[in-house]
């Protein structure tokens, strides 16, 4: 087989369909978030405003976070030295896990190298090692949750997105004595909708099931201390496992789970995704701890963030730019055509200095291609006006339909 020819052909298919991913060469500017420097192939540099960062609150630039990371580097050096099982758990890991357990009102927490790994490892371990376990997974769950469940080889049932009645129907059809686990998210990252957590917990409790909630797009963002949607709605105690990330609103990197001590210890002891993975560098753990502590005490970032989101939505509505109406901070601007979505993204970057990546199939269904806009507390009125003005003009160039007020 001519492997190179095969690879090239598959890549050409992606390009022909408008689904090939191009990476812009960006350098974030410390102290000027959300501004970044774009490095072009011809050697030119261009200042751009980033509109698609998951550093939702700009905590990656927060002075207390940067100071904590610099201090940890001075004290401990750069890396963790290997896995926690062989090289030892650094004290910064211990402090971070304590902070996370407190954030979610749980006995314990366990950190991983990313949110993807934490889902894959935790779900894969729990579902695989509980004899006869059936996993009930929301139809719109993230790829990391899907992969973890698939890796477990446990029986899986897909329930309709955010539909407690369909979940109840599926669970009622299975034997009462089979162990059950319900896995779902709080904020879904592509449409920005929010799960009916209480109702899903009602169904799970009716059938004696564990609950596993992915809060990666909600931690730091919602709740009086940034504990997520479950904290905002007073539901953390009803969830068996809460999973989150350190790489979005907390501005650093890593993932984690929080739950009863025995659950976290079980995953720690049996998960290959934890046992054989190099630990987070101490500086990363220190920065995450500082970020969590700051957002537990400060709601200013969350308040300003919601103000910016509301303004973006108002301005888009005035221009007739179609976007999904949802109760979260994610603003999906629907283009509905892969090639046009990529073309608009390119022009925004090249002609307007606006960086927002196109979201195409397979991340979203064909025909729902979009620009996923994520305002931050640091986008100014002028930034918002510039973004909407640019979209207004490009919408006309592409002959795309306007939203009706």
PDB file of C-alpha atoms in Angstrom, residues 72-197:
ATOM      1  CA  UNK A  72       6.669  27.607  42.108  1.00  0.00           C
ATOM      2  CA  UNK A  73       9.263  27.486  39.329  1.00  0.00           C
ATOM      3  CA  UNK A  74      11.782  29.194  41.595  1.00  0.00           C
ATOM      4  CA  UNK A  75      11.050  26.701  44.364  1.00  0.00           C
ATOM      5  CA  UNK A  76      10.574  23.449  42.431  1.00  0.00           C
ATOM      6  CA  UNK A  77      11.919  23.896  38.921  1.00  0.00           C
ATOM      7  CA  UNK A  78      10.088  23.195  35.681  1.00  0.00           C
ATOM      8  CA  UNK A  79       8.734  19.642  35.573  1.00  0.00           C
ATOM      9  CA  UNK A  80       7.095  17.179  37.927  1.00  0.00           C
ATOM     10  CA  UNK A  81       9.752  14.537  37.304  1.00  0.00           C
ATOM     11  CA  UNK A  82       7.399  11.862  36.027  1.00  0.00           C
ATOM     12  CA  UNK A  83       4.293  10.075  37.212  1.00  0.00           C
ATOM     13  CA  UNK A  84       2.984  10.633  40.709  1.00  0.00           C
ATOM     14  CA  UNK A  85       3.303   6.913  41.439  1.00  0.00           C
ATOM     15  CA  UNK A  86       7.019   6.816  40.691  1.00  0.00           C
ATOM     16  CA  UNK A  87       8.327  10.341  41.145  1.00  0.00           C
ATOM     17  CA  UNK A  88       6.162  11.364  44.055  1.00  0.00           C
ATOM     18  CA  UNK A  89       3.264  13.709  44.528  1.00  0.00           C
ATOM     19  CA  UNK A  90       4.382  17.311  44.702  1.00  0.00           C
ATOM     20  CA  UNK A  91       2.928  19.399  47.514  1.00  0.00           C
ATOM     21  CA  UNK A  92       1.406  21.719  44.903  1.00  0.00           C
ATOM     22  CA  UNK A  93      -0.651  18.776  43.628  1.00  0.00           C
ATOM     23  CA  UNK A  94      -1.952  18.149  47.137  1.00  0.00           C
ATOM     24  CA  UNK A  95      -2.919  21.778  47.624  1.00  0.00           C
ATOM     25  CA  UNK A  96      -4.672  21.914  44.260  1.00  0.00           C
ATOM     26  CA  UNK A  97      -6.715  18.790  44.954  1.00  0.00           C
ATOM     27  CA  UNK A  98      -7.760  20.165  48.335  1.00  0.00           C
ATOM     28  CA  UNK A  99      -8.837  23.412  46.685  1.00  0.00           C
ATOM     29  CA  UNK A 100     -10.872  21.547  44.074  1.00  0.00           C
ATOM     30  CA  UNK A 101     -12.569  19.318  46.632  1.00  0.00           C
ATOM     31  CA  UNK A 102     -13.553  22.427  48.591  1.00  0.00           C
ATOM     32  CA  UNK A 103     -14.796  24.161  45.430  1.00  0.00           C
ATOM     33  CA  UNK A 104     -17.284  21.377  44.755  1.00  0.00           C
ATOM     34  CA  UNK A 105     -18.163  20.513  48.342  1.00  0.00           C
ATOM     35  CA  UNK A 106     -16.659  17.044  48.011  1.00  0.00           C
ATOM     36  CA  UNK A 107     -14.342  14.960  50.182  1.00  0.00           C
ATOM     37  CA  UNK A 108     -11.646  14.562  47.575  1.00  0.00           C
ATOM     38  CA  UNK A 109     -10.391  15.442  44.105  1.00  0.00           C
ATOM     39  CA  UNK A 110      -7.934  13.954  41.627  1.00  0.00           C
ATOM     40  CA  UNK A 111      -6.062  15.929  38.945  1.00  0.00           C
ATOM     41  CA  UNK A 112      -5.091  14.814  35.437  1.00  0.00           C
ATOM     42  CA  UNK A 113      -3.071  16.264  32.580  1.00  0.00           C
ATOM     43  CA  UNK A 114      -6.166  17.523  30.732  1.00  0.00           C
ATOM     44  CA  UNK A 115      -9.943  17.572  30.843  1.00  0.00           C
ATOM     45  CA  UNK A 116      -9.988  15.094  27.975  1.00  0.00           C
ATOM     46  CA  UNK A 117      -7.842  12.663  29.932  1.00  0.00           C
ATOM     47  CA  UNK A 118      -9.870  13.079  33.123  1.00  0.00           C
ATOM     48  CA  UNK A 119     -13.079  12.109  31.293  1.00  0.00           C
ATOM     49  CA  UNK A 120     -11.459   9.278  29.393  1.00  0.00           C
ATOM     50  CA  UNK A 121      -9.729   7.900  32.472  1.00  0.00           C
ATOM     51  CA  UNK A 122     -12.512   8.318  35.022  1.00  0.00           C
ATOM     52  CA  UNK A 123     -15.425   7.139  32.894  1.00  0.00           C
ATOM     53  CA  UNK A 124     -13.345   4.373  31.359  1.00  0.00           C
ATOM     54  CA  UNK A 125     -12.297   3.101  34.780  1.00  0.00           C
ATOM     55  CA  UNK A 126     -15.637   3.384  36.572  1.00  0.00           C
ATOM     56  CA  UNK A 127     -17.704   1.813  33.798  1.00  0.00           C
ATOM     57  CA  UNK A 128     -15.170  -0.967  33.163  1.00  0.00           C
ATOM     58  CA  UNK A 129     -14.595  -2.060  36.746  1.00  0.00           C
ATOM     59  CA  UNK A 130     -18.157  -1.928  38.096  1.00  0.00           C
ATOM     60  CA  UNK A 131     -19.448  -5.401  37.161  1.00  0.00           C
ATOM     61  CA  UNK A 132     -22.344  -5.288  34.707  1.00  0.00           C
ATOM     62  CA  UNK A 133     -22.456  -1.495  34.620  1.00  0.00           C
ATOM     63  CA  UNK A 134     -24.714   0.204  32.073  1.00  0.00           C
ATOM     64  CA  UNK A 135     -23.799   3.763  31.072  1.00  0.00           C
ATOM     65  CA  UNK A 136     -26.521   6.207  30.030  1.00  0.00           C
ATOM     66  CA  UNK A 137     -24.910   8.961  27.992  1.00  0.00           C
ATOM     67  CA  UNK A 138     -26.448  12.183  26.726  1.00  0.00           C
ATOM     68  CA  UNK A 139     -26.512  12.141  22.921  1.00  0.00           C
ATOM     69  CA  UNK A 140     -24.505  15.379  22.765  1.00  0.00           C
ATOM     70  CA  UNK A 141     -21.741  14.427  25.188  1.00  0.00           C
ATOM     71  CA  UNK A 142     -18.171  15.476  24.394  1.00  0.00           C
ATOM     72  CA  UNK A 143     -15.792  13.193  22.492  1.00  0.00           C
ATOM     73  CA  UNK A 144     -13.732  12.587  25.629  1.00  0.00           C
ATOM     74  CA  UNK A 145     -16.764  11.179  27.435  1.00  0.00           C
ATOM     75  CA  UNK A 146     -17.677   9.047  24.430  1.00  0.00           C
ATOM     76  CA  UNK A 147     -14.135   7.682  24.220  1.00  0.00           C
ATOM     77  CA  UNK A 148     -14.023   6.906  27.933  1.00  0.00           C
ATOM     78  CA  UNK A 149     -17.286   4.985  27.755  1.00  0.00           C
ATOM     79  CA  UNK A 150     -16.169   3.187  24.600  1.00  0.00           C
ATOM     80  CA  UNK A 151     -12.858   2.289  26.216  1.00  0.00           C
ATOM     81  CA  UNK A 152     -14.690   0.743  29.183  1.00  0.00           C
ATOM     82  CA  UNK A 153     -16.551  -1.675  26.889  1.00  0.00           C
ATOM     83  CA  UNK A 154     -19.556  -1.303  29.148  1.00  0.00           C
ATOM     84  CA  UNK A 155     -23.065  -1.416  27.721  1.00  0.00           C
ATOM     85  CA  UNK A 156     -24.145   2.061  26.639  1.00  0.00           C
ATOM     86  CA  UNK A 157     -27.524   3.674  26.144  1.00  0.00           C
ATOM     87  CA  UNK A 158     -27.838   7.065  24.427  1.00  0.00           C
ATOM     88  CA  UNK A 159     -30.654   9.238  25.735  1.00  0.00           C
ATOM     89  CA  UNK A 160     -32.026  12.189  23.800  1.00  0.00           C
ATOM     90  CA  UNK A 161     -30.199  15.411  24.525  1.00  0.00           C
ATOM     91  CA  UNK A 162     -31.276  17.016  27.801  1.00  0.00           C
ATOM     92  CA  UNK A 163     -34.329  14.715  27.959  1.00  0.00           C
ATOM     93  CA  UNK A 164     -34.993  13.247  31.441  1.00  0.00           C
ATOM     94  CA  UNK A 165     -38.119  11.455  30.204  1.00  0.00           C
ATOM     95  CA  UNK A 166     -36.146   9.556  27.575  1.00  0.00           C
ATOM     96  CA  UNK A 167     -33.509   8.709  30.175  1.00  0.00           C
ATOM     97  CA  UNK A 168     -36.217   7.343  32.455  1.00  0.00           C
ATOM     98  CA  UNK A 169     -37.656   5.293  29.595  1.00  0.00           C
ATOM     99  CA  UNK A 170     -34.289   3.690  28.862  1.00  0.00           C
ATOM    100  CA  UNK A 171     -33.454   3.007  32.502  1.00  0.00           C
ATOM    101  CA  UNK A 172     -36.881   1.501  33.171  1.00  0.00           C
ATOM    102  CA  UNK A 173     -36.306  -1.014  30.375  1.00  0.00           C
ATOM    103  CA  UNK A 174     -33.136  -2.386  31.988  1.00  0.00           C
ATOM    104  CA  UNK A 175     -32.957  -4.835  34.920  1.00  0.00           C
ATOM    105  CA  UNK A 176     -33.367  -3.196  38.313  1.00  0.00           C
ATOM    106  CA  UNK A 177     -30.323  -4.927  39.761  1.00  0.00           C
ATOM    107  CA  UNK A 178     -27.851  -3.787  37.055  1.00  0.00           C
ATOM    108  CA  UNK A 179     -25.424  -1.046  38.207  1.00  0.00           C
ATOM    109  CA  UNK A 180     -26.091   2.175  36.326  1.00  0.00           C
ATOM    110  CA  UNK A 181     -24.167   5.372  35.619  1.00  0.00           C
ATOM    111  CA  UNK A 182     -25.647   8.525  34.041  1.00  0.00           C
ATOM    112  CA  UNK A 183     -23.125  10.782  32.280  1.00  0.00           C
ATOM    113  CA  UNK A 184     -23.927  14.278  31.029  1.00  0.00           C
ATOM    114  CA  UNK A 185     -22.591  17.832  30.808  1.00  0.00           C
ATOM    115  CA  UNK A 186     -23.794  21.073  32.351  1.00  0.00           C
ATOM    116  CA  UNK A 187     -22.957  23.573  29.585  1.00  0.00           C
ATOM    117  CA  UNK A 188     -22.660  22.082  26.105  1.00  0.00           C
ATOM    118  CA  UNK A 189     -19.846  23.812  24.298  1.00  0.00           C
ATOM    119  CA  UNK A 190     -21.128  24.025  20.724  1.00  0.00           C
ATOM    120  CA  UNK A 191     -24.767  25.099  21.236  1.00  0.00           C
ATOM    121  CA  UNK A 192     -24.268  26.654  24.669  1.00  0.00           C
ATOM    122  CA  UNK A 193     -27.381  25.057  26.165  1.00  0.00           C
ATOM    123  CA  UNK A 194     -27.576  23.927  29.787  1.00  0.00           C
ATOM    124  CA  UNK A 195     -28.663  20.544  31.119  1.00  0.00           C
ATOM    125  CA  UNK A 196     -31.678  20.094  33.429  1.00  0.00           C
ATOM    126  CA  UNK A 197     -29.397  18.769  36.159  1.00  0.00           C
TER     127      UNK A 197
END
